[in-house]
CSV table of N, CA and C in Angstrom, one decimal:
chain,number,residue,atom,x,y,z
A,1,UNK,N,-33.3,87.3,-12.9
A,1,UNK,CA,-32.1,88.0,-12.5
A,1,UNK,C,-31.5,87.5,-11.2
A,2,UNK,N,-30.2,87.4,-11.1
A,2,UNK,CA,-29.5,86.9,-10.0
A,2,UNK,C,-28.7,88.0,-9.4
A,3,UNK,N,-28.7,88.2,-8.1
A,3,UNK,CA,-27.9,89.2,-7.4
A,3,UNK,C,-27.1,88.5,-6.3
A,4,UNK,N,-25.8,88.9,-6.2
A,4,UNK,CA,-24.9,88.4,-5.2
A,4,UNK,C,-24.5,89.6,-4.4
A,5,UNK,N,-24.5,89.5,-3.1
A,5,UNK,CA,-24.1,90.5,-2.1
A,5,UNK,C,-23.1,89.9,-1.2
A,6,UNK,N,-21.8,90.5,-1.3
A,6,UNK,CA,-20.8,90.0,-0.4
A,6,UNK,C,-20.7,90.9,0.8
A,7,UNK,N,-20.2,90.3,1.9
A,7,UNK,CA,-19.9,91.1,3.1
A,7,UNK,C,-18.8,90.4,3.9
A,8,UNK,N,-18.3,91.2,4.9
A,8,UNK,CA,-17.3,90.6,5.8
A,8,UNK,C,-15.9,91.0,5.5
A,9,UNK,N,-15.6,91.8,4.5
A,9,UNK,CA,-14.3,92.3,4.3
A,9,UNK,C,-13.9,93.3,5.3
A,10,UNK,N,-12.6,93.7,5.3
A,10,UNK,CA,-12.1,94.7,6.2
A,10,UNK,C,-10.6,94.7,6.3
A,11,UNK,N,-10.1,95.4,7.3
A,11,UNK,CA,-8.7,95.5,7.6
A,11,UNK,C,-8.4,94.6,8.8
A,12,UNK,N,-7.3,93.8,8.6
A,12,UNK,CA,-6.9,92.9,9.7
A,12,UNK,C,-5.4,92.8,9.7
A,13,UNK,N,-4.8,92.5,10.8
A,13,UNK,CA,-3.3,92.3,10.9
A,13,UNK,C,-2.9,91.0,10.4
A,14,UNK,N,-1.7,90.9,9.9
A,14,UNK,CA,-1.2,89.6,9.5
A,14,UNK,C,-1.3,88.5,10.6
A,15,UNK,N,-1.8,87.3,10.2
A,15,UNK,CA,-2.0,86.3,11.2
A,15,UNK,C,-3.5,86.2,11.7
A,16,UNK,N,-4.2,87.3,11.3
A,16,UNK,CA,-5.6,87.3,11.8
A,16,UNK,C,-6.6,86.6,10.9
A,17,UNK,N,-7.8,86.7,11.2
A,17,UNK,CA,-8.9,86.0,10.4
A,17,UNK,C,-10.0,86.9,10.0
A,18,UNK,N,-10.7,86.5,8.9
A,18,UNK,CA,-11.9,87.2,8.5
A,18,UNK,C,-12.8,86.1,7.9
A,19,UNK,N,-14.1,86.4,7.9
A,19,UNK,CA,-15.0,85.5,7.3
A,19,UNK,C,-15.9,86.3,6.3
A,20,UNK,N,-15.8,85.9,5.0
A,20,UNK,CA,-16.6,86.5,4.0
A,20,UNK,C,-17.9,85.7,3.8
A,21,UNK,N,-19.0,86.5,3.5
A,21,UNK,CA,-20.2,85.8,3.1
A,21,UNK,C,-20.7,86.4,1.8
A,22,UNK,N,-21.4,85.5,1.1
A,22,UNK,CA,-22.0,86.0,-0.2
A,22,UNK,C,-23.4,85.4,-0.3
A,23,UNK,N,-24.4,86.2,-0.3
A,23,UNK,CA,-25.8,85.8,-0.4
A,23,UNK,C,-26.3,86.0,-1.8
A,24,UNK,N,-26.9,85.0,-2.3
A,24,UNK,CA,-27.5,85.0,-3.7
A,24,UNK,C,-29.0,85.1,-3.6
A,25,UNK,N,-29.6,85.9,-4.5
A,25,UNK,CA,-31.0,86.0,-4.5
A,25,UNK,C,-31.5,86.0,-6.0
A,26,UNK,N,-32.7,85.7,-6.2
A,26,UNK,CA,-33.3,85.7,-7.6
A,26,UNK,C,-33.6,84.2,-7.9
A,27,UNK,N,-33.7,84.0,-9.2
A,27,UNK,CA,-34.0,82.7,-9.7
A,27,UNK,C,-32.7,81.9,-9.9
A,28,UNK,N,-32.5,80.9,-9.0
A,28,UNK,CA,-31.2,80.2,-8.9
A,28,UNK,C,-31.5,78.7,-9.1
A,29,UNK,N,-30.8,78.1,-10.1
A,29,UNK,CA,-31.0,76.7,-10.3
A,29,UNK,C,-30.4,75.9,-9.1
A,30,UNK,N,-31.1,74.9,-8.8
A,30,UNK,CA,-30.7,74.1,-7.6
A,30,UNK,C,-29.2,73.6,-7.7
A,31,UNK,N,-28.8,73.2,-8.8
A,31,UNK,CA,-27.4,72.6,-9.0
A,31,UNK,C,-26.5,73.7,-9.5
A,32,UNK,N,-25.8,74.3,-8.6
A,32,UNK,CA,-24.9,75.4,-9.0
A,32,UNK,C,-23.6,75.3,-8.3
A,33,UNK,N,-22.6,75.9,-8.9
A,33,UNK,CA,-21.2,76.0,-8.3
A,33,UNK,C,-21.0,77.4,-7.8
A,34,UNK,N,-20.3,77.5,-6.7
A,34,UNK,CA,-20.0,78.8,-6.1
A,34,UNK,C,-18.5,78.9,-6.0
A,35,UNK,N,-18.1,80.1,-6.1
A,35,UNK,CA,-16.7,80.4,-6.0
A,35,UNK,C,-16.3,81.7,-5.4
A,36,UNK,N,-15.1,81.8,-4.9
A,36,UNK,CA,-14.5,83.1,-4.5
A,36,UNK,C,-13.3,83.3,-5.4
A,37,UNK,N,-13.1,84.6,-5.8
A,37,UNK,CA,-12.0,85.0,-6.6
A,37,UNK,C,-11.5,86.3,-6.0
A,38,UNK,N,-10.3,86.6,-6.3
A,38,UNK,CA,-9.7,87.9,-5.8
A,38,UNK,C,-8.9,88.6,-6.9
A,39,UNK,N,-8.8,89.9,-6.7
A,39,UNK,CA,-8.0,90.7,-7.6
A,39,UNK,C,-7.2,91.7,-6.9
A,40,UNK,N,-5.9,91.6,-6.9
A,40,UNK,CA,-5.0,92.6,-6.3
A,40,UNK,C,-4.7,93.7,-7.3
A,41,UNK,N,-4.3,94.9,-6.8
A,41,UNK,CA,-4.0,96.0,-7.7
A,41,UNK,C,-2.9,95.6,-8.7
A,42,UNK,N,-3.2,95.8,-10.0
A,42,UNK,CA,-2.2,95.5,-11.0
A,42,UNK,C,-2.1,94.1,-11.4
A,43,UNK,N,-3.0,93.3,-10.8
A,43,UNK,CA,-2.9,91.8,-11.1
A,43,UNK,C,-4.3,91.4,-11.7
A,44,UNK,N,-4.3,90.2,-12.4
A,44,UNK,CA,-5.5,89.6,-12.9
A,44,UNK,C,-6.3,89.0,-11.8
A,45,UNK,N,-7.6,88.9,-12.0
A,45,UNK,CA,-8.4,88.2,-11.1
A,45,UNK,C,-8.0,86.7,-11.1
A,46,UNK,N,-8.0,86.1,-9.9
A,46,UNK,CA,-7.6,84.7,-9.7
A,46,UNK,C,-8.5,84.0,-8.9
A,47,UNK,N,-8.6,82.7,-9.1
A,47,UNK,CA,-9.4,81.8,-8.3
A,47,UNK,C,-8.9,81.6,-6.9
A,48,UNK,N,-9.7,81.7,-5.9
A,48,UNK,CA,-9.3,81.4,-4.6
A,48,UNK,C,-9.8,80.0,-4.1
A,49,UNK,N,-11.1,79.8,-4.3
A,49,UNK,CA,-11.7,78.6,-3.9
A,49,UNK,C,-13.1,78.4,-4.6
A,50,UNK,N,-13.4,77.1,-4.8
A,50,UNK,CA,-14.7,76.8,-5.4
A,50,UNK,C,-15.4,75.7,-4.6
A,51,UNK,N,-16.7,75.6,-4.7
A,51,UNK,CA,-17.4,74.5,-4.1
A,51,UNK,C,-18.6,74.1,-5.0
A,52,UNK,N,-18.7,72.8,-5.2
A,52,UNK,CA,-19.8,72.3,-6.1
A,52,UNK,C,-21.1,72.3,-5.3
A,53,UNK,N,-22.2,72.0,-6.0
A,53,UNK,CA,-23.5,71.9,-5.4
A,53,UNK,C,-23.5,70.8,-4.4
A,54,UNK,N,-22.7,69.8,-4.6
A,54,UNK,CA,-22.6,68.7,-3.7
A,54,UNK,C,-21.7,68.9,-2.5
A,55,UNK,N,-21.1,70.1,-2.5
A,55,UNK,CA,-20.3,70.5,-1.3
A,55,UNK,C,-18.8,70.1,-1.4
A,56,UNK,N,-18.3,69.8,-2.6
A,56,UNK,CA,-16.9,69.4,-2.8
A,56,UNK,C,-16.1,70.7,-3.1
A,57,UNK,N,-15.1,70.9,-2.2
A,57,UNK,CA,-14.3,72.1,-2.4
A,57,UNK,C,-13.0,71.9,-3.1
A,58,UNK,N,-12.5,73.0,-3.6
A,58,UNK,CA,-11.1,73.0,-4.2
A,58,UNK,C,-10.5,74.4,-4.0
A,59,UNK,N,-9.2,74.4,-3.8
A,59,UNK,CA,-8.5,75.6,-3.4
A,59,UNK,C,-7.3,75.9,-4.3
A,60,UNK,N,-7.0,77.2,-4.4
A,60,UNK,CA,-5.7,77.6,-5.0
A,60,UNK,C,-4.6,77.2,-4.0
A,61,UNK,N,-3.5,76.8,-4.6
A,61,UNK,CA,-2.4,76.3,-3.7
A,61,UNK,C,-2.0,77.4,-2.7
A,62,UNK,N,-2.1,78.6,-3.0
A,62,UNK,CA,-1.7,79.7,-2.1
A,62,UNK,C,-2.5,79.8,-0.9
A,63,UNK,N,-3.7,79.2,-0.8
A,63,UNK,CA,-4.6,79.4,0.3
A,63,UNK,C,-4.9,78.0,1.0
A,64,UNK,N,-4.4,77.0,0.4
A,64,UNK,CA,-4.7,75.6,1.0
A,64,UNK,C,-4.2,75.6,2.4
A,65,UNK,N,-5.0,75.0,3.3
A,65,UNK,CA,-4.7,74.9,4.7
A,65,UNK,C,-5.0,76.2,5.5
A,66,UNK,N,-5.3,77.3,4.9
A,66,UNK,CA,-5.6,78.5,5.6
A,66,UNK,C,-7.0,79.0,5.4
A,67,UNK,N,-7.6,78.8,4.2
A,67,UNK,CA,-8.9,79.2,3.9
A,67,UNK,C,-9.9,78.0,3.8
A,68,UNK,N,-11.1,78.2,4.1
A,68,UNK,CA,-12.1,77.1,4.0
A,68,UNK,C,-13.4,77.7,3.4
A,69,UNK,N,-13.8,77.1,2.3
A,69,UNK,CA,-15.1,77.5,1.7
A,69,UNK,C,-16.2,76.6,2.1
A,70,UNK,N,-17.4,77.1,2.3
A,70,UNK,CA,-18.5,76.3,2.7
A,70,UNK,C,-19.8,77.0,2.1
A,71,UNK,N,-20.9,76.3,2.2
A,71,UNK,CA,-22.1,76.8,1.6
A,71,UNK,C,-23.3,76.3,2.5
A,72,UNK,N,-24.3,77.2,2.5
A,72,UNK,CA,-25.6,76.9,3.1
A,72,UNK,C,-26.6,77.0,2.0
A,73,UNK,N,-27.0,75.8,1.5
A,73,UNK,CA,-28.0,75.9,0.3
A,73,UNK,C,-29.3,76.4,0.7
A,74,UNK,N,-29.7,76.2,1.9
A,74,UNK,CA,-31.1,76.7,2.3
A,74,UNK,C,-31.1,78.3,2.3
A,75,UNK,N,-29.9,78.9,2.5
A,75,UNK,CA,-29.8,80.3,2.6
A,75,UNK,C,-29.2,80.9,1.3
A,76,UNK,N,-28.9,80.0,0.3
A,76,UNK,CA,-28.2,80.4,-0.9
A,76,UNK,C,-27.0,81.3,-0.6
A,77,UNK,N,-26.2,80.9,0.4
A,77,UNK,CA,-25.1,81.7,0.8
A,77,UNK,C,-23.8,80.8,0.8
A,78,UNK,N,-22.7,81.4,0.4
A,78,UNK,CA,-21.4,80.8,0.5
A,78,UNK,C,-20.5,81.6,1.4
A,79,UNK,N,-19.6,80.9,2.0
A,79,UNK,CA,-18.7,81.6,3.0
A,79,UNK,C,-17.3,81.3,2.6
A,80,UNK,N,-16.4,82.1,3.1
A,80,UNK,CA,-15.0,81.9,3.0
A,80,UNK,C,-14.4,82.3,4.3
A,81,UNK,N,-14.0,81.3,5.0
A,81,UNK,CA,-13.3,81.5,6.3
A,81,UNK,C,-11.8,81.6,6.0
A,82,UNK,N,-11.2,82.7,6.3
A,82,UNK,CA,-9.8,83.0,6.0
A,82,UNK,C,-9.0,83.1,7.3
A,83,UNK,N,-8.1,82.2,7.5
A,83,UNK,CA,-7.2,82.2,8.7
A,83,UNK,C,-5.8,82.5,8.3
A,84,UNK,N,-5.0,82.8,9.3
A,84,UNK,CA,-3.5,83.0,9.1
A,84,UNK,C,-3.3,83.9,7.9
A,85,UNK,N,-4.0,85.0,7.9
A,85,UNK,CA,-3.9,85.9,6.7
A,85,UNK,C,-2.6,86.6,6.6
A,86,UNK,N,-2.2,86.8,5.3
A,86,UNK,CA,-0.9,87.3,5.0
A,86,UNK,C,-1.1,88.6,4.2
A,87,UNK,N,-0.1,89.5,4.2
A,87,UNK,CA,-0.2,90.8,3.4
A,87,UNK,C,-0.5,90.5,1.9
A,88,UNK,N,0.0,89.4,1.4
A,88,UNK,CA,-0.3,89.1,0.0
A,88,UNK,C,-1.7,88.6,-0.3
A,89,UNK,N,-2.5,88.4,0.8
A,89,UNK,CA,-3.9,88.1,0.6
A,89,UNK,C,-4.7,89.4,0.3
A,90,UNK,N,-4.1,90.5,0.5
A,90,UNK,CA,-4.8,91.8,0.2
A,90,UNK,C,-5.3,91.9,-1.2
A,91,UNK,N,-6.6,92.1,-1.3
A,91,UNK,CA,-7.2,92.1,-2.7
A,91,UNK,C,-8.7,92.5,-2.5
A,92,UNK,N,-9.4,92.7,-3.6
A,92,UNK,CA,-10.8,92.7,-3.6
A,92,UNK,C,-11.3,91.3,-3.9
A,93,UNK,N,-12.2,90.8,-3.0
A,93,UNK,CA,-12.7,89.4,-3.2
A,93,UNK,C,-14.1,89.5,-3.8
A,94,UNK,N,-14.2,88.6,-4.8
A,94,UNK,CA,-15.5,88.5,-5.5
A,94,UNK,C,-16.1,87.1,-5.4
A,95,UNK,N,-17.4,87.1,-5.2
A,95,UNK,CA,-18.0,85.7,-5.3
A,95,UNK,C,-18.7,85.6,-6.6
A,96,UNK,N,-18.9,84.3,-7.0
A,96,UNK,CA,-19.4,83.9,-8.3
A,96,UNK,C,-20.4,82.8,-8.1
A,97,UNK,N,-21.4,82.7,-8.9
A,97,UNK,CA,-22.3,81.6,-8.9
A,97,UNK,C,-22.5,81.2,-10.4
A,98,UNK,N,-22.4,79.9,-10.7
A,98,UNK,CA,-22.5,79.4,-12.1
A,98,UNK,C,-23.5,78.3,-12.1
A,99,UNK,N,-24.4,78.4,-13.1
A,99,UNK,CA,-25.4,77.3,-13.4
A,99,UNK,C,-26.0,77.5,-14.8
A,100,UNK,N,-26.3,76.4,-15.4
A,100,UNK,CA,-26.9,76.4,-16.8
A,100,UNK,C,-26.1,77.2,-17.8
A,101,UNK,N,-24.8,77.3,-17.6
A,101,UNK,CA,-23.9,78.0,-18.6
A,101,UNK,C,-23.8,79.5,-18.3
A,102,UNK,N,-24.4,80.0,-17.3
A,102,UNK,CA,-24.3,81.4,-16.9
A,102,UNK,C,-23.5,81.6,-15.7
A,103,UNK,N,-22.9,82.8,-15.6
A,103,UNK,CA,-22.1,83.2,-14.5
A,103,UNK,C,-22.6,84.5,-14.0
A,104,UNK,N,-22.6,84.7,-12.7
A,104,UNK,CA,-23.0,85.9,-12.0
A,104,UNK,C,-22.0,86.3,-11.0
A,105,UNK,N,-21.7,87.6,-10.9
A,105,UNK,CA,-20.6,88.0,-9.9
A,105,UNK,C,-21.2,89.0,-9.0
A,106,UNK,N,-20.6,89.0,-7.8
A,106,UNK,CA,-20.9,90.1,-6.8
A,106,UNK,C,-20.1,91.3,-7.1
A,107,UNK,N,-20.3,92.3,-6.3
A,107,UNK,CA,-19.6,93.6,-6.5
A,107,UNK,C,-18.3,93.7,-5.9
A,108,UNK,N,-17.9,92.7,-5.1
A,108,UNK,CA,-16.6,92.7,-4.5
A,108,UNK,C,-16.6,93.3,-3.1
A,109,UNK,N,-15.7,92.8,-2.2
A,109,UNK,CA,-15.4,93.3,-0.9
A,109,UNK,C,-13.9,93.4,-0.7
A,110,UNK,N,-13.5,94.5,-0.1
A,110,UNK,CA,-12.0,94.7,0.1
A,110,UNK,C,-11.5,94.0,1.3
A,111,UNK,N,-10.4,93.3,1.1
A,111,UNK,CA,-9.7,92.6,2.3
A,111,UNK,C,-8.3,93.2,2.3
A,112,UNK,N,-7.9,93.8,3.4
A,112,UNK,CA,-6.6,94.4,3.5
A,112,UNK,C,-5.9,93.8,4.7
A,113,UNK,N,-4.7,93.2,4.5
A,113,UNK,CA,-4.0,92.6,5.6
A,113,UNK,C,-2.7,93.4,5.8
A,114,UNK,N,-2.6,94.0,7.0
A,114,UNK,CA,-1.4,94.8,7.3
A,114,UNK,C,-0.3,93.9,7.9
A,115,UNK,N,0.9,94.3,7.6
A,115,UNK,CA,2.1,93.6,8.2
A,115,UNK,C,2.5,94.1,9.5
């Protein structure tokens, strides 16, 4: 069983920053991909950023240049540094881990950006 626990969400003013963390526990295959997704009210869940086991990142166009995904394999933790936040970044942010054809999701953390 794999568990993901997110933290770091909250309320911030536009232009501010937040750092999300997602710690994974359980039986985790060494080669895994990690990702952050978000879901705003009334919208579908969308990809924000992903990072491979080798540390190669990719981002949604809407966050490129503002968000940075990173990982600490020794801690089984992935981070999302979010800078220059905008009201449209408001959503519940979920982390995901994928390996051997399986996906696991965290419970989500709320990020609210006020204008």
